[in-house]
Amino acid sequence: TGAQQSATVANPVPGASTDLLPRFQLEPEDVYIVKNKAVSLACRATPATQIYFKCNGEWVHQADHVTQHSTDRGTGLPVMEVRIEVTRQQVEKIFGLEEYWCQCVAWSSSGTTKSQKAFVRIAYLRKNFEQEPTAREVSIEQGIVLPCRPPEGIPPAEVEWLRNEELVDPALDANVYVTPEHSLVLRQARLADTANYTCVAKNIVARRRSASAAITVYVNGGWSTWTQWSGCSTSCGRGWQKRSRTCTNPTPLNGGAFCEGQNVQKTACTTLCPVDGAWSEWSKWSVCGAECTHWRSRECSEPAPRNGGRDCHGPELDTHNCTSELCSHAAPGAEDVALYVGLVAVAVCLVLLLLVGVLVYCRKKGGLDADVADSSILTAGFQPVSIKPSKADNPGLLTIQPDLSTTTMTYQGSLCPRQDGPAKLQLPNGHLLSPLGAGRHTLHHSSPATEGADFVARLSTQSYFRSLPRGNTNMAYGTFNFLGGRLMIPNTGISLLIPPDAIPRGKIYEVYLTLHKQEEVRLPLAGCQTLLSPIVSCGPPGVLLTRPAILAMGHCVEASAENWSIRLKKQSCEGTWEDVLQLGAEPCTELYYCQLEAQACYIFTEQLGRFALVGESLSMAASKRLKLVLFAPAACPSLEYNIRVYCLSDTQDVLKEVIQLEKQLGGQLIGTPRVLHFKDSYHNLRLSIHDMPSSLWKSKLLASYQEIPFYHIWSGLQPFLHCTFTLERLSPSTCELACKIWVWQVEGDGQSFTVNFNIAKDTRFSDWLVPDSEVGAPALVGPSAFKIPFLIRQKIISSLDPPGTRGADWRMLAQKLNLDSHLSFFASKPSPTAMILNLWEARHFPNGNLSQLAAAVAEVGKQDGALFAVSEAEC
């Protein structure tokens, strides 16, 4: 075996190493420098005659390489392995945003091969937490959220929680979970959850502990059920009776409030006095009978015994012999005969009556059957007929197909250019914006949607990846070419439209769209400034666009020029926020433009990045829209019940986050969300509860109302502001709740919620609470992302971009679509019509009405007599 191996090494396969490029068996990997310890990078390739490292574009000195030669036993090809060491001082010499990287280059007689780049980062973990948990006292079964934002570090710190110095494991306790933002959530507080909680952050450098937060779970006392009423204190006449209860359901613990109210109730009672019975007077004696006796009687009725009184004692019938001459004895035989004759006569009469009754019954029964039969025949025609809808897959049914052509028809006939006029818009016979017919035009694109894992893996090598949110719920991404496309974050109203030809032909870009939670990004606000929109990132930064993309997102401002100064802010590469556009003023740059509408804004940008809409109030009449939403637990095992009233910025992304949070906490929606206009008047927001049935419910709120401070709401940086109303039902059998909750700003108008709610029912979130009209995939590429067919779009652009007679060009189209206030912006672009159509696509996808757009384009054409003519013959 040894001889064979040496022969293999000495005589490799002819030409095996002379016509092969080097292949890496080991490539350098990303490493972290901990403190001042140097790190080692290695690579191995076969067949290779030389291997050298290149770091940040410069070759590493040959003397710094440690080289080892060997031979691959399987192929007999030479193997070369090279190692270098990188120190902290080398990495710190690199300034700016670029990271330190190294790469191997291997040579063979056939050429060179480069390895992957390995990034060398200096690991650290700062000492101070960005946010630490705070001590709290909560009622039992109430939800608890302990926030924790770990110190900044590379690699990012992992977070774990300690309860009384013992690790909290959500896998072992279903009542506990840790959010992606590292907050510890207790769904329902238990007495065992009373403890000291510590947030621990750690990475390869160090381990940091936050200040401990003491959580005290208290139990407010609750009354037991009332005992039965005691007996009346007197046995005759007026008295009193009582019942009692104890504060043991539950007993107050850990400083919980003692039961309010009385533990003993008394009420007046009246007991009827007993009346003993007494005899009435004796009646007169009866006539002397055949037995020579007569009798008399009396009753126990003067008075009769009542209310437990005693009955009369003694006989109620008195019998005596009568020995007068009136007493005589008749012959017994004659009396017996008379008696027997009478009995026979009575029996004969009864038999005759029975026979008559049987005959009448039989006749009536026969007649009733006939009537019933006739009645069933007459009433058969009035039986209800069940009409069921026909099934779609039943070929035997005749159905009327809808005439789809009439739904988008805006005119009849064909528009034809005159021979002496410029042929600007040659419309085919048919609908202006109908889909292209089969076989006419075909648009091809081969840019499939990027897989999430590969996309995130590529992003992780970029420096800006650290500031992006983790997870896919608030992120959309895709691969795009010159055909453009669209990214959407579901249920948020946030989308990014990349119009056709915005990406240069031959280029393919991987683009992402992310929604940041407001606690993740530090947006400095000064004076009366307030955040009016979500914070949204689109990238990657530095990508080259030849036409503006359109970023759509919601806002919560009631805009007016005299009340607001609204600015579009963008975060620079250094992390500072800059004003790039002031709405309503002349733009100082052509890179950005913003179309502000009632509920949403549309940002035209040629540079992708991180954006937010910030406003500064100019008067106390400036107002923001708040969305008021009510939630309560789905089940109420105890007598206590909590209603949470959220005061949110009126944007879809915040409402989505609250719905997800309440689903985790076991909450359910009650009532209908309302909109409240919150003014810059420096007055707080007040909430109160009214009109509860006092016999069934009572409020445990000591004050008559609750308040949310003005600046907490006005800044817009605290997304989940809410108040909790703790109610108590007086009986476990009470399941119905009816009340009103008032929400108003001091010295301002308010909103009321009429709450009618059944605790025993499992109410789910309503469908309307998902305010998302964006159907389809989060990433749409090419023609599927647009309502207007590509070639029809190109015809409209080429027809309306050149100036027309009497203004029959893109300017009139903007007027028809109510966009004439933006003519200066459209005119600054090479194709104004393309800007108008792009904005129409961003505003109306996916439910845009193409018929209205077609009618607007047709009206523009009719304004220029030299442009179009209607041929009746062709019609």
PDB file of C-alpha atoms in Angstrom, residues 434-626:
ATOM      1  CA  SER A 434     -57.754  46.414 -22.318  1.00  0.00           C
ATOM      2  CA  PRO A 435     -55.195  43.599 -21.984  1.00  0.00           C
ATOM      3  CA  LEU A 436     -53.172  42.910 -25.116  1.00  0.00           C
ATOM      4  CA  GLY A 437     -54.553  40.274 -27.429  1.00  0.00           C
ATOM      5  CA  ALA A 438     -52.951  36.882 -27.802  1.00  0.00           C
ATOM      6  CA  GLY A 439     -50.107  36.811 -30.284  1.00  0.00           C
ATOM      7  CA  ARG A 440     -49.690  40.601 -30.582  1.00  0.00           C
ATOM      8  CA  HIS A 441     -47.053  41.497 -28.034  1.00  0.00           C
ATOM      9  CA  THR A 442     -45.161  39.469 -25.478  1.00  0.00           C
ATOM     10  CA  LEU A 443     -43.118  40.865 -22.590  1.00  0.00           C
ATOM     11  CA  HIS A 444     -40.518  38.554 -21.122  1.00  0.00           C
ATOM     12  CA  HIS A 445     -38.652  38.849 -17.852  1.00  0.00           C
ATOM     13  CA  SER A 446     -36.631  36.292 -15.927  1.00  0.00           C
ATOM     14  CA  SER A 447     -36.221  37.663 -12.439  1.00  0.00           C
ATOM     15  CA  PRO A 448     -37.774  35.261  -9.944  1.00  0.00           C
ATOM     16  CA  ALA A 449     -38.531  36.366  -6.400  1.00  0.00           C
ATOM     17  CA  THR A 450     -35.482  36.084  -4.191  1.00  0.00           C
ATOM     18  CA  GLU A 451     -35.560  33.451  -1.495  1.00  0.00           C
ATOM     19  CA  GLY A 452     -35.673  34.960   1.981  1.00  0.00           C
ATOM     20  CA  ALA A 453     -32.733  33.094   3.460  1.00  0.00           C
ATOM     21  CA  ASP A 454     -30.384  33.874   0.549  1.00  0.00           C
ATOM     22  CA  PHE A 455     -31.457  37.491   0.478  1.00  0.00           C
ATOM     23  CA  VAL A 456     -30.872  38.044   4.212  1.00  0.00           C
ATOM     24  CA  ALA A 457     -27.557  36.185   4.000  1.00  0.00           C
ATOM     25  CA  ARG A 458     -26.364  38.601   1.332  1.00  0.00           C
ATOM     26  CA  LEU A 459     -27.625  41.601   3.282  1.00  0.00           C
ATOM     27  CA  SER A 460     -25.741  40.485   6.397  1.00  0.00           C
ATOM     28  CA  THR A 461     -22.434  41.223   4.686  1.00  0.00           C
ATOM     29  CA  GLN A 462     -23.338  44.915   4.318  1.00  0.00           C
ATOM     30  CA  SER A 463     -22.700  47.543   6.980  1.00  0.00           C
ATOM     31  CA  TYR A 464     -26.223  48.992   6.801  1.00  0.00           C
ATOM     32  CA  PHE A 465     -27.740  45.584   7.655  1.00  0.00           C
ATOM     33  CA  ARG A 466     -27.257  46.218  11.380  1.00  0.00           C
ATOM     34  CA  SER A 467     -29.932  48.910  11.428  1.00  0.00           C
ATOM     35  CA  LEU A 468     -32.581  46.843   9.600  1.00  0.00           C
ATOM     36  CA  PRO A 469     -35.331  45.041  11.576  1.00  0.00           C
ATOM     37  CA  ARG A 470     -35.121  41.273  11.947  1.00  0.00           C
ATOM     38  CA  GLY A 471     -37.897  38.980  10.761  1.00  0.00           C
ATOM     39  CA  ASN A 472     -40.141  38.941   7.698  1.00  0.00           C
ATOM     40  CA  THR A 473     -43.402  40.410   9.071  1.00  0.00           C
ATOM     41  CA  ASN A 474     -42.336  44.000   8.386  1.00  0.00           C
ATOM     42  CA  MET A 475     -40.091  43.399   5.385  1.00  0.00           C
ATOM     43  CA  ALA A 476     -40.550  42.743   1.671  1.00  0.00           C
ATOM     44  CA  TYR A 477     -37.847  42.097  -0.910  1.00  0.00           C
ATOM     45  CA  GLY A 478     -37.448  41.055  -4.512  1.00  0.00           C
ATOM     46  CA  THR A 479     -35.221  41.031  -7.593  1.00  0.00           C
ATOM     47  CA  PHE A 480     -36.032  43.587 -10.309  1.00  0.00           C
ATOM     48  CA  ASN A 481     -34.828  44.573 -13.781  1.00  0.00           C
ATOM     49  CA  PHE A 482     -35.782  47.307 -16.264  1.00  0.00           C
ATOM     50  CA  LEU A 483     -39.435  46.147 -16.257  1.00  0.00           C
ATOM     51  CA  GLY A 484     -39.800  47.427 -12.690  1.00  0.00           C
ATOM     52  CA  GLY A 485     -42.232  46.119 -10.095  1.00  0.00           C
ATOM     53  CA  ARG A 486     -43.694  46.690  -6.676  1.00  0.00           C
ATOM     54  CA  LEU A 487     -42.962  45.799  -3.023  1.00  0.00           C
ATOM     55  CA  MET A 488     -45.699  45.828  -0.354  1.00  0.00           C
ATOM     56  CA  ILE A 489     -45.734  45.212   3.394  1.00  0.00           C
ATOM     57  CA  PRO A 490     -49.145  43.644   4.089  1.00  0.00           C
ATOM     58  CA  ASN A 491     -51.642  45.350   6.409  1.00  0.00           C
ATOM     59  CA  THR A 492     -49.568  48.544   6.676  1.00  0.00           C
ATOM     60  CA  GLY A 493     -50.421  50.609   3.577  1.00  0.00           C
ATOM     61  CA  ILE A 494     -46.683  50.810   2.784  1.00  0.00           C
ATOM     62  CA  SER A 495     -45.469  50.053  -0.741  1.00  0.00           C
ATOM     63  CA  LEU A 496     -42.625  50.882  -3.108  1.00  0.00           C
ATOM     64  CA  LEU A 497     -43.320  51.284  -6.841  1.00  0.00           C
ATOM     65  CA  ILE A 498     -40.336  50.867  -9.191  1.00  0.00           C
ATOM     66  CA  PRO A 499     -41.602  52.132 -12.559  1.00  0.00           C
ATOM     67  CA  PRO A 500     -40.502  50.669 -15.893  1.00  0.00           C
ATOM     68  CA  ASP A 501     -37.058  51.821 -17.046  1.00  0.00           C
ATOM     69  CA  ALA A 502     -36.192  53.122 -13.577  1.00  0.00           C
ATOM     70  CA  ILE A 503     -33.510  50.422 -13.439  1.00  0.00           C
ATOM     71  CA  PRO A 504     -31.017  50.634 -16.326  1.00  0.00           C
ATOM     72  CA  ARG A 505     -31.318  47.894 -18.921  1.00  0.00           C
ATOM     73  CA  GLY A 506     -28.880  45.083 -18.278  1.00  0.00           C
ATOM     74  CA  LYS A 507     -28.943  45.722 -14.499  1.00  0.00           C
ATOM     75  CA  ILE A 508     -30.604  43.502 -11.890  1.00  0.00           C
ATOM     76  CA  TYR A 509     -31.152  44.916  -8.394  1.00  0.00           C
ATOM     77  CA  GLU A 510     -32.124  43.182  -5.179  1.00  0.00           C
ATOM     78  CA  VAL A 511     -34.383  45.708  -3.423  1.00  0.00           C
ATOM     79  CA  TYR A 512     -35.884  45.593   0.052  1.00  0.00           C
ATOM     80  CA  LEU A 513     -38.635  47.549   1.846  1.00  0.00           C
ATOM     81  CA  THR A 514     -38.792  47.578   5.662  1.00  0.00           C
ATOM     82  CA  LEU A 515     -40.980  49.131   8.351  1.00  0.00           C
ATOM     83  CA  HIS A 516     -39.168  50.202  11.521  1.00  0.00           C
ATOM     84  CA  LYS A 517     -40.742  50.127  14.926  1.00  0.00           C
ATOM     85  CA  GLN A 518     -40.489  53.546  16.500  1.00  0.00           C
ATOM     86  CA  GLU A 519     -38.475  52.269  19.445  1.00  0.00           C
ATOM     87  CA  GLU A 520     -35.806  50.884  17.074  1.00  0.00           C
ATOM     88  CA  VAL A 521     -34.828  54.163  15.374  1.00  0.00           C
ATOM     89  CA  ARG A 522     -33.875  57.351  17.163  1.00  0.00           C
ATOM     90  CA  LEU A 523     -35.566  60.252  15.423  1.00  0.00           C
ATOM     91  CA  PRO A 524     -34.736  63.532  17.190  1.00  0.00           C
ATOM     92  CA  LEU A 525     -37.637  65.989  17.427  1.00  0.00           C
ATOM     93  CA  ALA A 526     -37.374  69.610  18.513  1.00  0.00           C
ATOM     94  CA  GLY A 527     -39.945  72.143  19.681  1.00  0.00           C
ATOM     95  CA  CYS A 528     -43.462  71.382  18.503  1.00  0.00           C
ATOM     96  CA  GLN A 529     -42.322  68.764  15.986  1.00  0.00           C
ATOM     97  CA  THR A 530     -44.206  65.473  15.832  1.00  0.00           C
ATOM     98  CA  LEU A 531     -43.861  62.241  13.900  1.00  0.00           C
ATOM     99  CA  LEU A 532     -46.691  61.973  11.360  1.00  0.00           C
ATOM    100  CA  SER A 533     -45.866  58.725   9.547  1.00  0.00           C
ATOM    101  CA  PRO A 534     -44.122  55.398  10.038  1.00  0.00           C
ATOM    102  CA  ILE A 535     -40.344  55.225   9.604  1.00  0.00           C
ATOM    103  CA  VAL A 536     -39.659  53.288   6.395  1.00  0.00           C
ATOM    104  CA  SER A 537     -36.419  52.106   4.754  1.00  0.00           C
ATOM    105  CA  CYS A 538     -35.970  51.071   1.136  1.00  0.00           C
ATOM    106  CA  GLY A 539     -32.678  50.070  -0.356  1.00  0.00           C
ATOM    107  CA  PRO A 540     -29.975  49.146  -0.732  1.00  0.00           C
ATOM    108  CA  PRO A 541     -28.595  52.685  -0.447  1.00  0.00           C
ATOM    109  CA  GLY A 542     -26.531  53.969  -3.332  1.00  0.00           C
ATOM    110  CA  VAL A 543     -28.502  52.120  -6.008  1.00  0.00           C
ATOM    111  CA  LEU A 544     -28.728  54.024  -9.311  1.00  0.00           C
ATOM    112  CA  LEU A 545     -32.264  54.851 -10.535  1.00  0.00           C
ATOM    113  CA  THR A 546     -32.863  56.663 -13.807  1.00  0.00           C
ATOM    114  CA  ARG A 547     -36.468  57.531 -12.880  1.00  0.00           C
ATOM    115  CA  PRO A 548     -38.008  58.238  -9.449  1.00  0.00           C
ATOM    116  CA  ALA A 549     -39.454  55.365  -7.478  1.00  0.00           C
ATOM    117  CA  ILE A 550     -42.631  56.087  -5.481  1.00  0.00           C
ATOM    118  CA  LEU A 551     -42.765  55.230  -1.773  1.00  0.00           C
ATOM    119  CA  ALA A 552     -46.326  55.163  -0.379  1.00  0.00           C
ATOM    120  CA  MET A 553     -47.131  55.242   3.331  1.00  0.00           C
ATOM    121  CA  GLY A 554     -49.890  56.509   5.621  1.00  0.00           C
ATOM    122  CA  HIS A 555     -49.902  59.579   7.854  1.00  0.00           C
ATOM    123  CA  CYS A 556     -52.069  60.988  10.650  1.00  0.00           C
ATOM    124  CA  VAL A 557     -52.051  64.728   9.936  1.00  0.00           C
ATOM    125  CA  GLU A 558     -54.999  66.959   9.123  1.00  0.00           C
ATOM    126  CA  ALA A 559     -52.931  69.040   6.708  1.00  0.00           C
ATOM    127  CA  SER A 560     -53.463  72.747   6.116  1.00  0.00           C
ATOM    128  CA  ALA A 561     -50.892  75.323   5.020  1.00  0.00           C
ATOM    129  CA  GLU A 562     -51.792  77.795   7.770  1.00  0.00           C
ATOM    130  CA  ASN A 563     -51.540  75.240  10.590  1.00  0.00           C
ATOM    131  CA  TRP A 564     -48.636  72.980   9.645  1.00  0.00           C
ATOM    132  CA  SER A 565     -45.076  73.018   8.382  1.00  0.00           C
ATOM    133  CA  ILE A 566     -44.457  69.487   7.105  1.00  0.00           C
ATOM    134  CA  ARG A 567     -41.006  68.197   6.160  1.00  0.00           C
ATOM    135  CA  LEU A 568     -39.736  64.998   4.621  1.00  0.00           C
ATOM    136  CA  LYS A 569     -36.716  63.722   6.535  1.00  0.00           C
ATOM    137  CA  LYS A 570     -34.083  61.270   5.295  1.00  0.00           C
ATOM    138  CA  GLN A 571     -31.327  59.630   7.316  1.00  0.00           C
ATOM    139  CA  SER A 572     -27.820  60.039   5.938  1.00  0.00           C
ATOM    140  CA  CYS A 573     -25.103  57.382   5.877  1.00  0.00           C
ATOM    141  CA  GLU A 574     -23.620  58.919   9.052  1.00  0.00           C
ATOM    142  CA  GLY A 575     -26.916  58.364  10.892  1.00  0.00           C
ATOM    143  CA  THR A 576     -28.086  61.999  11.075  1.00  0.00           C
ATOM    144  CA  TRP A 577     -31.552  63.046   9.931  1.00  0.00           C
ATOM    145  CA  GLU A 578     -31.744  65.784   7.311  1.00  0.00           C
ATOM    146  CA  ASP A 579     -34.623  67.802   5.846  1.00  0.00           C
ATOM    147  CA  VAL A 580     -34.732  66.967   2.141  1.00  0.00           C
ATOM    148  CA  LEU A 581     -38.091  68.530   1.292  1.00  0.00           C
ATOM    149  CA  GLN A 582     -40.573  70.989   2.765  1.00  0.00           C
ATOM    150  CA  LEU A 583     -44.100  70.309   1.576  1.00  0.00           C
ATOM    151  CA  GLY A 584     -45.825  73.298  -0.029  1.00  0.00           C
ATOM    152  CA  ALA A 585     -42.545  75.135  -0.779  1.00  0.00           C
ATOM    153  CA  GLU A 586     -40.539  75.136  -3.974  1.00  0.00           C
ATOM    154  CA  PRO A 587     -38.268  72.046  -3.923  1.00  0.00           C
ATOM    155  CA  CYS A 588     -34.581  72.837  -3.600  1.00  0.00           C
ATOM    156  CA  THR A 589     -33.644  69.612  -5.379  1.00  0.00           C
ATOM    157  CA  GLU A 590     -35.170  67.457  -8.102  1.00  0.00           C
ATOM    158  CA  LEU A 591     -34.311  64.225  -6.288  1.00  0.00           C
ATOM    159  CA  TYR A 592     -37.399  64.251  -4.036  1.00  0.00           C
ATOM    160  CA  TYR A 593     -41.036  65.209  -4.259  1.00  0.00           C
ATOM    161  CA  CYS A 594     -44.054  64.404  -2.059  1.00  0.00           C
ATOM    162  CA  GLN A 595     -47.736  64.175  -2.975  1.00  0.00           C
ATOM    163  CA  LEU A 596     -49.736  64.535   0.282  1.00  0.00           C
ATOM    164  CA  GLU A 597     -53.305  63.231   0.321  1.00  0.00           C
ATOM    165  CA  ALA A 598     -55.907  62.837   3.055  1.00  0.00           C
ATOM    166  CA  GLN A 599     -54.740  59.451   4.347  1.00  0.00           C
ATOM    167  CA  ALA A 600     -51.438  58.756   2.599  1.00  0.00           C
ATOM    168  CA  CYS A 601     -48.393  60.428   1.078  1.00  0.00           C
ATOM    169  CA  TYR A 602     -46.515  59.428  -2.085  1.00  0.00           C
ATOM    170  CA  ILE A 603     -42.782  60.197  -2.126  1.00  0.00           C
ATOM    171  CA  PHE A 604     -40.949  60.439  -5.454  1.00  0.00           C
ATOM    172  CA  THR A 605     -37.277  59.648  -4.852  1.00  0.00           C
ATOM    173  CA  GLU A 606     -34.323  58.829  -7.053  1.00  0.00           C
ATOM    174  CA  GLN A 607     -32.215  57.817  -4.029  1.00  0.00           C
ATOM    175  CA  LEU A 608     -33.361  54.977  -1.796  1.00  0.00           C
ATOM    176  CA  GLY A 609     -32.888  55.264   1.952  1.00  0.00           C
ATOM    177  CA  ARG A 610     -34.735  55.775   5.251  1.00  0.00           C
ATOM    178  CA  PHE A 611     -37.625  58.272   5.293  1.00  0.00           C
ATOM    179  CA  ALA A 612     -40.123  59.766   7.746  1.00  0.00           C
ATOM    180  CA  LEU A 613     -42.682  62.564   7.637  1.00  0.00           C
ATOM    181  CA  VAL A 614     -42.316  65.122  10.440  1.00  0.00           C
ATOM    182  CA  GLY A 615     -44.573  68.106  11.114  1.00  0.00           C
ATOM    183  CA  GLU A 616     -44.274  71.274  13.155  1.00  0.00           C
ATOM    184  CA  SER A 617     -47.468  72.977  14.262  1.00  0.00           C
ATOM    185  CA  LEU A 618     -47.817  76.670  13.458  1.00  0.00           C
ATOM    186  CA  SER A 619     -50.946  77.275  15.545  1.00  0.00           C
ATOM    187  CA  MET A 620     -52.995  75.618  18.253  1.00  0.00           C
ATOM    188  CA  ALA A 621     -55.572  74.677  15.600  1.00  0.00           C
ATOM    189  CA  ALA A 622     -53.189  72.056  14.153  1.00  0.00           C
ATOM    190  CA  SER A 623     -54.506  68.556  14.802  1.00  0.00           C
ATOM    191  CA  LYS A 624     -53.518  64.923  14.372  1.00  0.00           C
ATOM    192  CA  ARG A 625     -55.815  61.969  13.872  1.00  0.00           C
ATOM    193  CA  LEU A 626     -55.922  59.428  16.677  1.00  0.00           C
TER     194      LEU A 626
END
